[in-house]
GROMACS .gro file of C-alpha atoms in nm:
model
  152
    1MET     CA    1  -3.362  -4.609   3.452
    2TYR     CA    2  -3.213  -4.551   3.096
    3LEU     CA    3  -2.858  -4.723   3.086
    4VAL     CA    4  -2.655  -4.882   2.824
    5ILE     CA    5  -2.354  -5.091   2.845
    6SER     CA    6  -2.042  -4.935   2.694
    7LYS     CA    7  -1.755  -5.098   2.525
    8GLU     CA    8  -1.571  -5.116   2.858
    9ASP     CA    9  -1.865  -5.293   3.025
   10LYS     CA   10  -1.951  -4.988   3.227
   11ASP     CA   11  -2.291  -4.851   3.278
   12MET     CA   12  -2.346  -4.500   3.155
   13ILE     CA   13  -2.620  -4.261   3.056
   14ASP     CA   14  -2.795  -4.340   2.742
   15LYS     CA   15  -2.775  -4.000   2.563
   16ALA     CA   16  -3.035  -4.113   2.286
   17LYS     CA   17  -3.312  -4.196   2.551
   18CYS     CA   18  -3.242  -3.885   2.746
   19ILE     CA   19  -3.274  -3.666   2.420
   20ASP     CA   20  -3.588  -3.851   2.315
   21ILE     CA   21  -3.747  -3.781   2.661
   22TYR     CA   22  -3.654  -3.424   2.651
   23LEU     CA   23  -3.783  -3.381   2.285
   24ASP     CA   24  -4.112  -3.528   2.388
   25TYR     CA   25  -4.175  -3.227   2.628
   26GLN     CA   26  -4.072  -2.968   2.374
   27ASP     CA   27  -4.321  -2.720   2.228
   28LYS     CA   28  -4.401  -2.851   1.891
   29ASN     CA   29  -4.418  -2.478   1.765
   30LEU     CA   30  -4.045  -2.421   1.837
   31LYS     CA   31  -3.815  -2.359   1.532
   32GLN     CA   32  -3.575  -2.617   1.433
   33ALA     CA   33  -3.282  -2.389   1.495
   34THR     CA   34  -3.407  -2.345   1.851
   35ILE     CA   35  -3.449  -2.715   1.914
   36LYS     CA   36  -3.092  -2.795   1.751
   37GLY     CA   37  -2.935  -2.528   1.979
   38LYS     CA   38  -3.099  -2.702   2.283
   39LEU     CA   39  -2.990  -3.042   2.176
   40ARG     CA   40  -2.637  -2.939   2.124
   41GLY     CA   41  -2.622  -2.790   2.473
   42ILE     CA   42  -2.772  -3.121   2.623
   43ARG     CA   43  -2.535  -3.356   2.423
   44GLN     CA   44  -2.237  -3.150   2.540
   45PHE     CA   45  -2.357  -3.195   2.904
   46LEU     CA   46  -2.432  -3.553   2.862
   47ASP     CA   47  -2.092  -3.630   2.711
   48TYR     CA   48  -1.938  -3.444   3.005
   49CYS     CA   49  -2.131  -3.672   3.232
   50ILE     CA   50  -2.015  -3.992   3.037
   51ILE     CA   51  -1.662  -3.866   3.054
   52ASN     CA   52  -1.675  -3.830   3.430
   53GLU     CA   53  -1.830  -4.165   3.465
   54ILE     CA   54  -2.162  -4.065   3.587
   55GLU     CA   55  -2.390  -4.380   3.550
   56ASP     CA   56  -2.731  -4.242   3.545
   57VAL     CA   57  -2.935  -3.919   3.536
   58LYS     CA   58  -3.021  -3.986   3.914
   59HIS     CA   59  -2.657  -3.988   3.999
   60ILE     CA   60  -2.601  -3.635   3.859
   61GLU     CA   61  -2.521  -3.408   4.144
   62LYS     CA   62  -2.589  -3.027   4.116
   63THR     CA   63  -2.218  -2.960   4.153
   64ASP     CA   64  -2.161  -3.183   3.836
   65VAL     CA   65  -2.380  -2.952   3.660
   66TYR     CA   66  -2.213  -2.628   3.800
   67ASN     CA   67  -1.881  -2.782   3.717
   68PHE     CA   68  -1.978  -2.861   3.359
   69VAL     CA   69  -2.073  -2.499   3.302
   70ASN     CA   70  -1.773  -2.357   3.479
   71SER     CA   71  -1.534  -2.581   3.273
   72LYS     CA   72  -1.632  -2.401   2.949
   73ASP     CA   73  -1.481  -2.075   2.829
   74TRP     CA   74  -1.809  -1.922   2.737
   75ALA     CA   75  -1.928  -1.569   2.715
   76SER     CA   76  -2.172  -1.446   2.967
   77GLN     CA   77  -2.474  -1.481   2.719
   78SER     CA   78  -2.363  -1.833   2.613
   79ARG     CA   79  -2.324  -1.923   2.989
   80SER     CA   80  -2.683  -1.833   3.049
   81LYS     CA   81  -2.808  -1.986   2.729
   82ALA     CA   82  -2.662  -2.315   2.880
   83GLN     CA   83  -2.809  -2.258   3.218
   84PHE     CA   84  -3.153  -2.202   3.069
   85ILE     CA   85  -3.112  -2.523   2.855
   86LEU     CA   86  -2.992  -2.744   3.166
   87ARG     CA   87  -3.271  -2.601   3.380
   88ASP     CA   88  -3.538  -2.699   3.126
   89PHE     CA   89  -3.373  -3.030   3.083
   90PHE     CA   90  -3.379  -3.105   3.451
   91ASN     CA   91  -3.754  -2.984   3.484
   92VAL     CA   92  -3.827  -3.260   3.230
   93MET     CA   93  -3.610  -3.530   3.396
   94LYS     CA   94  -3.774  -3.458   3.739
   95ARG     CA   95  -4.113  -3.466   3.576
   96LYS     CA   96  -4.031  -3.815   3.442
   97GLU     CA   97  -3.892  -3.910   3.790
   98LEU     CA   98  -3.540  -3.948   3.641
   99SER     CA   99  -3.391  -3.673   3.851
  100ASN     CA  100  -3.384  -3.599   4.215
  101TYR     CA  101  -3.427  -3.231   4.174
  102ASP     CA  102  -3.567  -3.006   3.901
  103GLY     CA  103  -3.415  -2.729   3.700
  104ASN     CA  104  -3.563  -2.439   3.898
  105GLU     CA  105  -3.385  -2.582   4.219
  106LEU     CA  106  -3.074  -2.611   4.018
  107TYR     CA  107  -3.094  -2.262   3.872
  108PRO     CA  108  -3.355  -2.046   4.043
  109ILE     CA  109  -3.160  -1.734   3.927
  110ILE     CA  110  -3.008  -1.711   3.588
  111ILE     CA  111  -2.828  -1.388   3.514
  112THR     CA  112  -2.876  -1.287   3.162
  113ASN     CA  113  -2.692  -0.965   3.204
  114LYS     CA  114  -2.413  -0.908   3.443
  115ARG     CA  115  -2.584  -0.589   3.573
  116ASP     CA  116  -2.914  -0.765   3.631
  117ARG     CA  117  -2.992  -0.990   3.932
  118ILE     CA  118  -3.359  -1.051   3.892
  119LEU     CA  119  -3.514  -1.382   3.962
  120SER     CA  120  -3.603  -1.564   3.644
  121TYR     CA  121  -3.855  -1.785   3.821
  122TYR     CA  122  -4.099  -1.728   4.116
  123SER     CA  123  -4.313  -1.994   4.280
  124ASN     CA  124  -4.685  -1.934   4.322
  125GLU     CA  125  -4.620  -1.883   4.689
  126GLU     CA  126  -4.368  -1.618   4.626
  127ILE     CA  127  -4.598  -1.447   4.382
  128SER     CA  128  -4.892  -1.454   4.648
  129LYS     CA  129  -4.659  -1.310   4.908
  130MET     CA  130  -4.560  -1.041   4.686
  131ILE     CA  131  -4.908  -0.943   4.575
  132ASN     CA  132  -5.049  -0.975   4.953
  133GLY     CA  133  -4.752  -0.763   5.083
  134ILE     CA  134  -4.859  -0.450   4.878
  135ASP     CA  135  -5.006  -0.151   5.057
  136LEU     CA  136  -5.336  -0.091   4.865
  137THR     CA  137  -5.430   0.223   5.062
  138ASN     CA  138  -5.248   0.465   4.814
  139HIS     CA  139  -5.240   0.486   4.444
  140CYS     CA  140  -4.870   0.356   4.415
  141GLY     CA  141  -4.974   0.039   4.577
  142VAL     CA  142  -5.266  -0.004   4.328
  143ARG     CA  143  -5.009   0.065   4.050
  144ASP     CA  144  -4.767  -0.196   4.208
  145LYS     CA  145  -5.006  -0.469   4.222
  146CYS     CA  146  -5.143  -0.415   3.872
  147MET     CA  147  -4.774  -0.452   3.751
  148ILE     CA  148  -4.723  -0.766   3.960
  149VAL     CA  149  -5.045  -0.922   3.857
  150ILE     CA  150  -4.971  -0.854   3.481
  151ALA     CA  151  -4.625  -0.987   3.513
  152ALA     CA  152  -4.721  -1.291   3.679
   0.00000   0.00000   0.00000
């Protein structure tokens, strides 16, 4: 676990370690502005966790993440951006076995436009079910299968 002793002798999340771990998993071709934006969001979230005396990434409940996002007076686009960043962060933390859940479990759907309610993540099983459920006996079914396969 990545912990550090604070001035008050309480255990709390080591932001620097979490950020280092997250950075190790980032695409090396990302622009610096993109990385800085992601890190800004993660730092805000980790500060929120420290203020709320959450000792360790494993102790972060899903409700803590939702409460953090809901505590901000963000526009819809900013809220979606934070959700994507947090989903990515928790995917990394789960991969490193530092979290009990991954980001796709935390945010399986992220609404990027208030009018859209399309899943932003599908599991391999869900994709297979969609593809296998298409009726290939007519030209619309063939077209539908092509679109799903291309999108997957």
